[in-house]
Amino acid sequence: MHNILDLTARQVVSAFTTKELSPVDYMQALIARVEASEPWVQALWLFRPEMALEMARASEARYLRGAPLGPLDGMPVTVKELIATKGDPVPTGTAALPLDPAREDAPTVARLREDGAIIFAKTTCPDFGMLSSGLSSFHELSRNPWDLSQNPGGSSAGAAAAGAAGYGPLHVGTDIGGSVRLPAGWTGLFGLKPSFGRVPIDPYYTGRVAGPMTPTVDDAALIMHSITRPDWRDATALAYERLDWDVGPTNVQGLKIGLMMDAGCGLPVDPDVREAVAKAAMTFEENGATIIPIGPVLTRPMLDGLDRAWRARFWGLMQKLPAQAQDRILPYIRQWAASAAMLSPIEVADGYEQIYAMKRATNGALQRIDFILSPVNPKRSFAADWASPTNDPTRPFEHIAFTVPWNMGEQPAASIHCGMSSTGIPIGLQIVGHRHDDLGVMRLSRAYEEWRGPITNWPRHER
């Protein structure tokens, strides 16, 4: 068998089942890679190799008895640090919070454990998950494995860095404005933001979802079987559907696909990004789809209104902390939130109303077309130690104009690798579907992945 760490998740589980591969051997190989790479990549928190090996031995014994726990038995998985794991602190990326142990597993973790997955580490995120960056006041600086001087994006920064660095194929992040898709785009992974409520989460909030970040679409499909199962703690969850996530590529013949190259506001699209996304759209056209150029869904008042609402919410949360704790928050985040002290209640309420304006705009954009293609990130890349592509707390959301509308509109949206920039960083193509058509987005992603071919040059930093 060739390098076992190059196998897809489904291939690994199949090899466990046929006893061609032991969960212990796989975990040992993975631990060796992490230990060789992590000093440079800094993707993980609570990496516990001895515990992981103990769990792998228990999994091996179950396979030998022919009684695996579930479809992920023995499979290593990481989850984003702010997804609670019982008994572990949940610092949410900041040095400001006490390190109190979580009383129970979050829904995503509970479902993974039920199916036998081994959560061998958690992945880093910036303070309160409020940045598209690997910069944090609590964690080490996470870097982009494709170029360690560059940012992996965020807020699922560690998940993206871990996936690109080859720390196994299965990683779970969260996304409220692009936090799965943005870092997936900058690191070459497939990242799925499911329809709002498809994956139960706790705590829940408007637009917030959990989703897979994986090297291939099929890797994501495998984990979606587990994490979509119901959990009563999410009062916003969709009614559970036993969907067949193991989708093949769709036939795009006759599909009407919108191409959105202008986000309506925010940062301009870099030429490298525009060219790669246009080329990807041409591939859909060559395979029988009709590509229809469409205008943006987002407006400046929508983005600025959401910014005001989020600033006010965070400012309120921050005021509940002791003064010394507030001083430990990343200065960029603190400066961003502090301006909310000057907002009037009317300004905050109007900002929150912009969520509903986005819902209407996104729903309207998908009328009479089947899917929408766009860039994920307007910028090619940015420095590892920057808080955002602008590095300016007065302009914090200029880079999320292509992604955040679909959080507020609740549509499924994915990022898939569609080219490389002149800076040597991957470029993400966003694929957006109608609300609840998660399988449609997966099928279209599989089709593009098949046309594009596999990624064979993943970066490795083993020394």
Short mmCIF file of N, CA, C and O in Angstrom, two decimals, residues 128-245:
data_model
loop_
_atom_site.label_atom_id
_atom_site.label_comp_id
_atom_site.label_asym_id
_atom_site.label_seq_id
_atom_site.Cartn_x
_atom_site.Cartn_y
_atom_site.Cartn_z
N PHE A 128 -12.50 34.77 19.73
CA PHE A 128 -13.95 34.68 19.63
C PHE A 128 -14.41 34.27 18.22
O PHE A 128 -15.57 34.45 17.87
N GLY A 129 -13.50 33.73 17.43
CA GLY A 129 -13.85 33.36 16.06
C GLY A 129 -14.24 34.54 15.19
O GLY A 129 -14.97 34.39 14.21
N MET A 130 -13.72 35.73 15.52
CA MET A 130 -14.18 36.95 14.86
C MET A 130 -13.24 37.46 13.77
O MET A 130 -13.41 38.59 13.30
N LEU A 131 -12.26 36.67 13.35
CA LEU A 131 -11.34 37.11 12.30
C LEU A 131 -11.23 36.04 11.22
O LEU A 131 -11.34 34.85 11.50
N SER A 132 -10.94 36.46 10.00
CA SER A 132 -10.53 35.51 8.97
C SER A 132 -9.02 35.46 8.96
O SER A 132 -8.35 35.95 8.05
N SER A 133 -8.46 34.87 10.01
CA SER A 133 -7.01 34.90 10.21
C SER A 133 -6.61 33.81 11.19
O SER A 133 -7.43 33.31 11.96
N GLY A 134 -5.33 33.47 11.19
CA GLY A 134 -4.78 32.56 12.17
C GLY A 134 -4.19 33.27 13.37
O GLY A 134 -3.48 32.66 14.16
N LEU A 135 -4.50 34.56 13.54
CA LEU A 135 -3.95 35.38 14.63
C LEU A 135 -4.85 35.28 15.85
O LEU A 135 -6.06 35.45 15.76
N SER A 136 -4.25 35.02 17.01
CA SER A 136 -5.02 34.80 18.24
C SER A 136 -4.22 35.29 19.44
O SER A 136 -2.99 35.22 19.45
N SER A 137 -4.92 35.76 20.47
CA SER A 137 -4.24 36.14 21.71
C SER A 137 -3.99 34.93 22.60
O SER A 137 -3.29 35.05 23.61
N PHE A 138 -4.53 33.76 22.25
CA PHE A 138 -4.37 32.55 23.06
C PHE A 138 -3.50 31.51 22.37
O PHE A 138 -2.62 30.92 22.99
N HIS A 139 -3.73 31.27 21.10
CA HIS A 139 -3.02 30.22 20.38
C HIS A 139 -1.76 30.76 19.72
O HIS A 139 -1.60 31.97 19.51
N GLU A 140 -0.89 29.83 19.34
CA GLU A 140 0.24 30.18 18.48
C GLU A 140 -0.29 30.64 17.12
O GLU A 140 -1.42 30.33 16.74
N LEU A 141 0.51 31.37 16.39
CA LEU A 141 0.11 31.89 15.08
C LEU A 141 0.04 30.75 14.07
O LEU A 141 1.07 30.15 13.71
N SER A 142 -1.16 30.43 13.61
CA SER A 142 -1.32 29.39 12.58
C SER A 142 -0.96 29.96 11.22
O SER A 142 -1.30 31.11 10.90
N ARG A 143 -0.28 29.14 10.41
CA ARG A 143 0.24 29.60 9.13
C ARG A 143 -0.28 28.74 7.98
O ARG A 143 -0.72 27.61 8.19
N ASN A 144 -0.21 29.30 6.78
CA ASN A 144 -0.67 28.59 5.60
C ASN A 144 0.41 27.62 5.13
O ASN A 144 1.53 28.05 4.80
N PRO A 145 0.14 26.31 5.10
CA PRO A 145 1.18 25.36 4.70
C PRO A 145 1.72 25.58 3.30
O PRO A 145 2.86 25.17 3.01
N TRP A 146 0.96 26.19 2.42
CA TRP A 146 1.45 26.44 1.06
C TRP A 146 2.57 27.47 1.05
O TRP A 146 3.42 27.46 0.17
N ASP A 147 2.56 28.38 2.01
CA ASP A 147 3.61 29.39 2.17
C ASP A 147 3.50 29.88 3.61
O ASP A 147 2.54 30.57 3.97
N LEU A 148 4.46 29.52 4.44
CA LEU A 148 4.37 29.79 5.87
C LEU A 148 4.41 31.28 6.20
O LEU A 148 4.09 31.66 7.33
N SER A 149 4.75 32.12 5.24
CA SER A 149 4.70 33.56 5.49
C SER A 149 3.30 34.11 5.29
O SER A 149 3.04 35.28 5.60
N GLN A 150 2.38 33.26 4.81
CA GLN A 150 1.03 33.71 4.46
C GLN A 150 -0.01 33.15 5.43
O GLN A 150 0.21 32.18 6.14
N ASN A 151 -1.17 33.80 5.43
CA ASN A 151 -2.26 33.49 6.35
C ASN A 151 -3.11 32.35 5.81
O ASN A 151 -3.39 32.30 4.62
N PRO A 152 -3.57 31.42 6.67
CA PRO A 152 -4.50 30.40 6.21
C PRO A 152 -5.93 30.90 6.10
O PRO A 152 -6.80 30.20 5.58
N GLY A 153 -6.19 32.13 6.58
CA GLY A 153 -7.56 32.60 6.68
C GLY A 153 -8.19 32.07 7.96
O GLY A 153 -7.55 31.42 8.78
N GLY A 154 -9.47 32.36 8.13
CA GLY A 154 -10.16 31.93 9.33
C GLY A 154 -11.65 32.25 9.24
O GLY A 154 -12.12 32.63 8.18
N SER A 155 -12.39 32.04 10.29
CA SER A 155 -11.81 31.76 11.59
C SER A 155 -11.44 30.30 11.82
O SER A 155 -10.82 29.97 12.85
N SER A 156 -11.81 29.41 10.89
CA SER A 156 -11.39 28.00 11.02
C SER A 156 -9.97 27.86 10.50
O SER A 156 -9.68 27.06 9.59
N ALA A 157 -9.07 28.63 11.11
CA ALA A 157 -7.70 28.74 10.62
C ALA A 157 -6.94 27.43 10.80
O ALA A 157 -6.30 26.93 9.86
N GLY A 158 -6.97 26.89 12.01
CA GLY A 158 -6.24 25.66 12.27
C GLY A 158 -6.76 24.49 11.47
O GLY A 158 -5.99 23.64 11.01
N ALA A 159 -8.08 24.41 11.29
CA ALA A 159 -8.66 23.33 10.49
C ALA A 159 -8.13 23.37 9.07
O ALA A 159 -7.80 22.34 8.47
N ALA A 160 -8.07 24.57 8.49
CA ALA A 160 -7.56 24.72 7.13
C ALA A 160 -6.09 24.35 7.05
O ALA A 160 -5.66 23.62 6.16
N ALA A 161 -5.29 24.85 8.00
CA ALA A 161 -3.87 24.55 8.00
C ALA A 161 -3.63 23.06 8.20
O ALA A 161 -2.77 22.45 7.54
N ALA A 162 -4.39 22.44 9.11
CA ALA A 162 -4.24 21.01 9.36
C ALA A 162 -4.60 20.18 8.13
O ALA A 162 -3.91 19.22 7.78
N GLY A 163 -5.68 20.55 7.47
CA GLY A 163 -6.11 19.81 6.29
C GLY A 163 -5.11 19.89 5.16
O GLY A 163 -4.78 18.90 4.51
N ALA A 164 -4.59 21.10 4.93
CA ALA A 164 -3.62 21.27 3.85
C ALA A 164 -2.28 20.62 4.17
O ALA A 164 -1.58 20.16 3.27
N ALA A 165 -1.92 20.58 5.45
CA ALA A 165 -0.64 20.00 5.86
C ALA A 165 -0.68 18.48 5.93
O ALA A 165 0.35 17.84 6.18
N GLY A 166 -1.86 17.88 5.73
CA GLY A 166 -1.96 16.43 5.70
C GLY A 166 -2.16 15.77 7.04
O GLY A 166 -1.79 14.62 7.24
N TYR A 167 -2.81 16.48 7.98
CA TYR A 167 -3.09 15.91 9.30
C TYR A 167 -4.37 15.08 9.23
O TYR A 167 -5.31 15.28 10.00
N GLY A 168 -4.43 14.15 8.30
CA GLY A 168 -5.64 13.37 8.09
C GLY A 168 -6.63 14.11 7.21
O GLY A 168 -6.50 15.32 7.00
N PRO A 169 -7.64 13.39 6.67
CA PRO A 169 -8.56 14.01 5.72
C PRO A 169 -9.81 14.66 6.33
O PRO A 169 -10.55 15.31 5.60
N LEU A 170 -10.08 14.49 7.63
CA LEU A 170 -11.36 14.93 8.19
C LEU A 170 -11.19 16.02 9.24
O LEU A 170 -10.57 15.79 10.29
N HIS A 171 -11.77 17.19 8.95
CA HIS A 171 -11.69 18.33 9.85
C HIS A 171 -13.04 19.05 9.83
O HIS A 171 -13.69 19.13 8.78
N VAL A 172 -13.43 19.59 10.97
CA VAL A 172 -14.72 20.28 11.08
C VAL A 172 -14.49 21.69 11.57
O VAL A 172 -13.81 21.92 12.59
N GLY A 173 -15.05 22.66 10.85
CA GLY A 173 -14.98 24.06 11.23
C GLY A 173 -16.36 24.63 11.43
O GLY A 173 -17.37 23.92 11.35
N THR A 174 -16.43 25.92 11.72
CA THR A 174 -17.70 26.63 11.80
C THR A 174 -17.64 27.86 10.91
O THR A 174 -16.56 28.35 10.58
N ASP A 175 -18.82 28.37 10.55
CA ASP A 175 -18.91 29.42 9.53
C ASP A 175 -20.11 30.29 9.83
O ASP A 175 -21.24 29.82 9.83
N ILE A 176 -19.87 31.60 10.08
CA ILE A 176 -20.97 32.55 10.26
C ILE A 176 -20.90 33.69 9.24
O ILE A 176 -21.86 34.43 9.08
N GLY A 177 -19.77 33.80 8.55
CA GLY A 177 -19.64 34.82 7.52
C GLY A 177 -18.70 34.38 6.41
O GLY A 177 -18.43 35.14 5.48
N GLY A 178 -18.20 33.14 6.54
CA GLY A 178 -17.25 32.61 5.56
C GLY A 178 -16.16 31.79 6.21
O GLY A 178 -15.18 31.42 5.56
N SER A 179 -16.28 31.49 7.51
CA SER A 179 -15.18 30.94 8.29
C SER A 179 -14.80 29.51 7.96
O SER A 179 -13.76 29.03 8.42
N VAL A 180 -15.60 28.80 7.19
CA VAL A 180 -15.19 27.53 6.58
C VAL A 180 -14.66 27.78 5.18
O VAL A 180 -13.59 27.31 4.80
N ARG A 181 -15.42 28.52 4.38
CA ARG A 181 -15.08 28.69 2.96
C ARG A 181 -13.84 29.56 2.73
O ARG A 181 -13.01 29.25 1.86
N LEU A 182 -13.69 30.65 3.48
CA LEU A 182 -12.54 31.53 3.27
C LEU A 182 -11.22 30.79 3.48
O LEU A 182 -10.35 30.79 2.59
N PRO A 183 -11.01 30.13 4.64
CA PRO A 183 -9.74 29.41 4.81
C PRO A 183 -9.62 28.20 3.90
O PRO A 183 -8.51 27.86 3.47
N ALA A 184 -10.73 27.52 3.60
CA ALA A 184 -10.67 26.41 2.65
C ALA A 184 -10.17 26.92 1.30
O ALA A 184 -9.35 26.28 0.63
N GLY A 185 -10.67 28.11 0.90
CA GLY A 185 -10.26 28.67 -0.38
C GLY A 185 -8.78 28.97 -0.43
O GLY A 185 -8.12 28.73 -1.45
N TRP A 186 -8.22 29.51 0.65
CA TRP A 186 -6.80 29.88 0.67
C TRP A 186 -5.88 28.69 0.91
O TRP A 186 -4.66 28.85 0.84
N THR A 187 -6.42 27.52 1.22
CA THR A 187 -5.57 26.36 1.48
C THR A 187 -5.85 25.18 0.55
O THR A 187 -5.25 24.13 0.71
N GLY A 188 -6.76 25.34 -0.40
CA GLY A 188 -6.99 24.30 -1.40
C GLY A 188 -7.95 23.20 -0.99
O GLY A 188 -8.15 22.24 -1.74
N LEU A 189 -8.58 23.33 0.18
CA LEU A 189 -9.50 22.30 0.65
C LEU A 189 -10.89 22.47 0.04
O LEU A 189 -11.24 23.53 -0.48
N PHE A 190 -11.68 21.42 0.15
CA PHE A 190 -13.11 21.54 -0.08
C PHE A 190 -13.74 21.91 1.25
O PHE A 190 -13.51 21.24 2.26
N GLY A 191 -14.50 22.98 1.27
CA GLY A 191 -15.17 23.40 2.49
C GLY A 191 -16.65 23.59 2.23
O GLY A 191 -17.02 24.32 1.29
N LEU A 192 -17.49 22.96 3.01
CA LEU A 192 -18.94 23.06 2.83
C LEU A 192 -19.57 23.83 3.98
O LEU A 192 -19.43 23.44 5.14
N LYS A 193 -20.26 24.92 3.64
CA LYS A 193 -21.16 25.58 4.58
C LYS A 193 -22.55 25.02 4.29
O LYS A 193 -23.17 25.40 3.31
N PRO A 194 -23.05 24.12 5.11
CA PRO A 194 -24.36 23.55 4.82
C PRO A 194 -25.47 24.58 4.95
O PRO A 194 -25.26 25.70 5.46
N SER A 195 -26.65 24.23 4.50
CA SER A 195 -27.83 25.05 4.78
C SER A 195 -27.94 25.28 6.28
O SER A 195 -27.62 24.40 7.09
N PHE A 196 -28.38 26.46 6.66
CA PHE A 196 -28.54 26.77 8.07
C PHE A 196 -29.44 25.73 8.74
O PHE A 196 -30.54 25.44 8.27
N GLY A 197 -28.96 25.13 9.83
CA GLY A 197 -29.73 24.14 10.55
C GLY A 197 -29.52 22.71 10.11
O GLY A 197 -30.02 21.79 10.75
N ARG A 198 -28.77 22.50 9.03
CA ARG A 198 -28.56 21.13 8.54
C ARG A 198 -27.70 20.32 9.52
O ARG A 198 -27.94 19.14 9.73
N VAL A 199 -26.69 20.97 10.09
CA VAL A 199 -25.83 20.33 11.07
C VAL A 199 -26.13 20.95 12.43
O VAL A 199 -25.85 22.13 12.64
N PRO A 200 -26.73 20.22 13.36
CA PRO A 200 -27.06 20.80 14.66
C PRO A 200 -25.81 21.31 15.38
O PRO A 200 -24.77 20.64 15.39
N ILE A 201 -25.93 22.51 15.97
CA ILE A 201 -24.82 23.10 16.71
C ILE A 201 -25.33 23.67 18.03
O ILE A 201 -26.53 23.89 18.21
N ASP A 202 -24.41 23.90 18.93
CA ASP A 202 -24.73 24.50 20.23
C ASP A 202 -23.44 25.14 20.75
O ASP A 202 -22.45 24.43 20.93
N PRO A 203 -23.40 26.46 20.96
CA PRO A 203 -24.52 27.40 20.85
C PRO A 203 -24.84 27.77 19.40
O PRO A 203 -23.95 27.75 18.55
N TYR A 204 -26.08 28.09 19.17
CA TYR A 204 -26.50 28.49 17.82
C TYR A 204 -26.68 30.01 17.77
O TYR A 204 -26.87 30.67 18.78
N TYR A 205 -26.62 30.52 16.56
CA TYR A 205 -26.79 31.97 16.34
C TYR A 205 -27.12 32.15 14.86
O TYR A 205 -26.81 31.30 14.02
N THR A 206 -27.74 33.28 14.55
CA THR A 206 -28.13 33.57 13.18
C THR A 206 -26.98 33.38 12.21
O THR A 206 -25.92 34.00 12.35
N GLY A 207 -27.17 32.50 11.24
CA GLY A 207 -26.18 32.29 10.19
C GLY A 207 -25.08 31.33 10.53
O GLY A 207 -24.30 30.93 9.66
N ARG A 208 -24.96 30.90 11.79
CA ARG A 208 -23.82 30.08 12.21
C ARG A 208 -24.07 28.60 11.91
O ARG A 208 -25.10 28.05 12.27
N VAL A 209 -23.10 27.98 11.25
CA VAL A 209 -23.19 26.57 10.90
C VAL A 209 -21.85 25.89 11.18
O VAL A 209 -20.82 26.55 11.32
N ALA A 210 -21.88 24.56 11.26
CA ALA A 210 -20.66 23.76 11.28
C ALA A 210 -20.60 22.98 9.97
O ALA A 210 -21.63 22.59 9.42
N GLY A 211 -19.37 22.77 9.48
CA GLY A 211 -19.23 22.05 8.22
C GLY A 211 -17.86 21.45 8.04
O GLY A 211 -16.90 21.86 8.70
N PRO A 212 -17.75 20.49 7.12
CA PRO A 212 -16.48 19.80 6.90
C PRO A 212 -15.49 20.61 6.08
O PRO A 212 -15.87 21.40 5.22
N MET A 213 -14.21 20.37 6.36
CA MET A 213 -13.10 20.96 5.60
C MET A 213 -12.16 19.80 5.29
O MET A 213 -11.50 19.27 6.19
N THR A 214 -12.11 19.40 4.03
CA THR A 214 -11.49 18.13 3.65
C THR A 214 -10.75 18.25 2.32
O THR A 214 -11.05 19.14 1.52
N PRO A 215 -9.82 17.34 2.03
CA PRO A 215 -9.12 17.39 0.75
C PRO A 215 -10.03 17.11 -0.45
O PRO A 215 -9.78 17.61 -1.54
N THR A 216 -11.05 16.26 -0.27
CA THR A 216 -11.94 15.91 -1.38
C THR A 216 -13.39 16.06 -0.98
O THR A 216 -13.74 16.08 0.20
N VAL A 217 -14.25 16.12 -1.99
CA VAL A 217 -15.69 16.20 -1.74
C VAL A 217 -16.19 14.93 -1.06
O VAL A 217 -17.03 14.98 -0.16
N ASP A 218 -15.66 13.78 -1.47
CA ASP A 218 -16.11 12.53 -0.89
C ASP A 218 -15.73 12.42 0.58
O ASP A 218 -16.47 11.84 1.38
N ASP A 219 -14.60 12.98 0.98
CA ASP A 219 -14.25 13.01 2.40
C ASP A 219 -15.33 13.75 3.18
O ASP A 219 -15.74 13.33 4.27
N ALA A 220 -15.78 14.88 2.63
CA ALA A 220 -16.83 15.65 3.29
C ALA A 220 -18.13 14.86 3.36
O ALA A 220 -18.84 14.90 4.36
N ALA A 221 -18.44 14.14 2.29
CA ALA A 221 -19.67 13.34 2.26
C ALA A 221 -19.66 12.32 3.38
O ALA A 221 -20.69 12.09 4.05
N LEU A 222 -18.52 11.69 3.62
CA LEU A 222 -18.44 10.65 4.63
C LEU A 222 -18.76 11.21 6.02
O LEU A 222 -19.50 10.61 6.80
N ILE A 223 -18.24 12.38 6.31
CA ILE A 223 -18.46 12.94 7.65
C ILE A 223 -19.85 13.54 7.80
O ILE A 223 -20.40 13.60 8.91
N MET A 224 -20.47 13.97 6.70
CA MET A 224 -21.81 14.56 6.78
C MET A 224 -22.85 13.54 7.24
O MET A 224 -23.84 13.90 7.89
N HIS A 225 -22.65 12.27 6.94
CA HIS A 225 -23.56 11.24 7.44
C HIS A 225 -23.67 11.30 8.95
O HIS A 225 -24.75 11.10 9.52
N SER A 226 -22.56 11.58 9.61
CA SER A 226 -22.53 11.58 11.07
C SER A 226 -23.03 12.90 11.66
O SER A 226 -23.91 12.92 12.52
N ILE A 227 -22.48 14.01 11.20
CA ILE A 227 -22.71 15.27 11.90
C ILE A 227 -24.07 15.90 11.62
O ILE A 227 -24.46 16.86 12.31
N THR A 228 -24.81 15.37 10.66
CA THR A 228 -26.14 15.90 10.39
C THR A 228 -27.23 15.26 11.24
O THR A 228 -28.38 15.71 11.22
N ARG A 229 -26.89 14.20 11.98
CA ARG A 229 -27.92 13.55 12.79
C ARG A 229 -28.43 14.51 13.87
O ARG A 229 -27.71 15.38 14.33
N PRO A 230 -29.68 14.33 14.31
CA PRO A 230 -30.33 15.36 15.14
C PRO A 230 -29.77 15.48 16.54
O PRO A 230 -29.16 14.55 17.08
N ASP A 231 -29.99 16.65 17.13
CA ASP A 231 -29.63 16.92 18.52
C ASP A 231 -30.62 17.96 19.04
O ASP A 231 -30.76 19.04 18.46
N TRP A 232 -31.29 17.65 20.13
CA TRP A 232 -32.36 18.52 20.63
C TRP A 232 -31.86 19.90 21.07
O TRP A 232 -32.66 20.86 21.15
N ARG A 233 -30.57 20.04 21.32
CA ARG A 233 -30.06 21.30 21.85
C ARG A 233 -30.07 22.44 20.84
O ARG A 233 -29.95 23.60 21.22
N ASP A 234 -30.19 22.12 19.56
CA ASP A 234 -30.23 23.17 18.53
C ASP A 234 -31.69 23.44 18.16
O ASP A 234 -32.30 22.70 17.38
N ALA A 235 -32.23 24.51 18.72
CA ALA A 235 -33.63 24.86 18.45
C ALA A 235 -33.84 25.43 17.05
O ALA A 235 -34.97 25.64 16.62
N THR A 236 -32.74 25.69 16.33
CA THR A 236 -32.85 26.23 14.97
C THR A 236 -32.61 25.15 13.90
O THR A 236 -32.60 25.45 12.72
N ALA A 237 -32.40 23.91 14.33
CA ALA A 237 -32.04 22.85 13.39
C ALA A 237 -33.20 22.51 12.46
O ALA A 237 -34.38 22.60 12.83
N LEU A 238 -32.85 22.09 11.25
CA LEU A 238 -33.84 21.58 10.31
C LEU A 238 -34.34 20.22 10.79
O LEU A 238 -33.64 19.50 11.51
N ALA A 239 -35.53 19.86 10.36
CA ALA A 239 -36.01 18.50 10.61
C ALA A 239 -35.04 17.52 9.95
O ALA A 239 -34.64 17.71 8.79
N TYR A 240 -34.64 16.51 10.67
CA TYR A 240 -33.63 15.59 10.17
C TYR A 240 -34.11 14.82 8.94
O TYR A 240 -35.24 14.33 8.90
N GLU A 241 -33.26 14.76 7.92
CA GLU A 241 -33.49 13.94 6.74
C GLU A 241 -32.31 12.98 6.60
O GLU A 241 -31.16 13.41 6.66
N ARG A 242 -32.60 11.71 6.38
CA ARG A 242 -31.53 10.75 6.16
C ARG A 242 -31.12 10.84 4.68
O ARG A 242 -31.58 10.07 3.83
N LEU A 243 -30.26 11.80 4.38
CA LEU A 243 -29.85 12.05 3.00
C LEU A 243 -28.71 11.13 2.60
O LEU A 243 -27.88 10.74 3.43
N ASP A 244 -28.64 10.81 1.33
CA ASP A 244 -27.54 10.00 0.80
C ASP A 244 -26.43 10.95 0.37
O ASP A 244 -26.43 11.47 -0.75
N TRP A 245 -25.50 11.19 1.28
CA TRP A 245 -24.43 12.14 1.01
C TRP A 245 -23.38 11.60 0.04
O TRP A 245 -22.54 12.36 -0.46
#
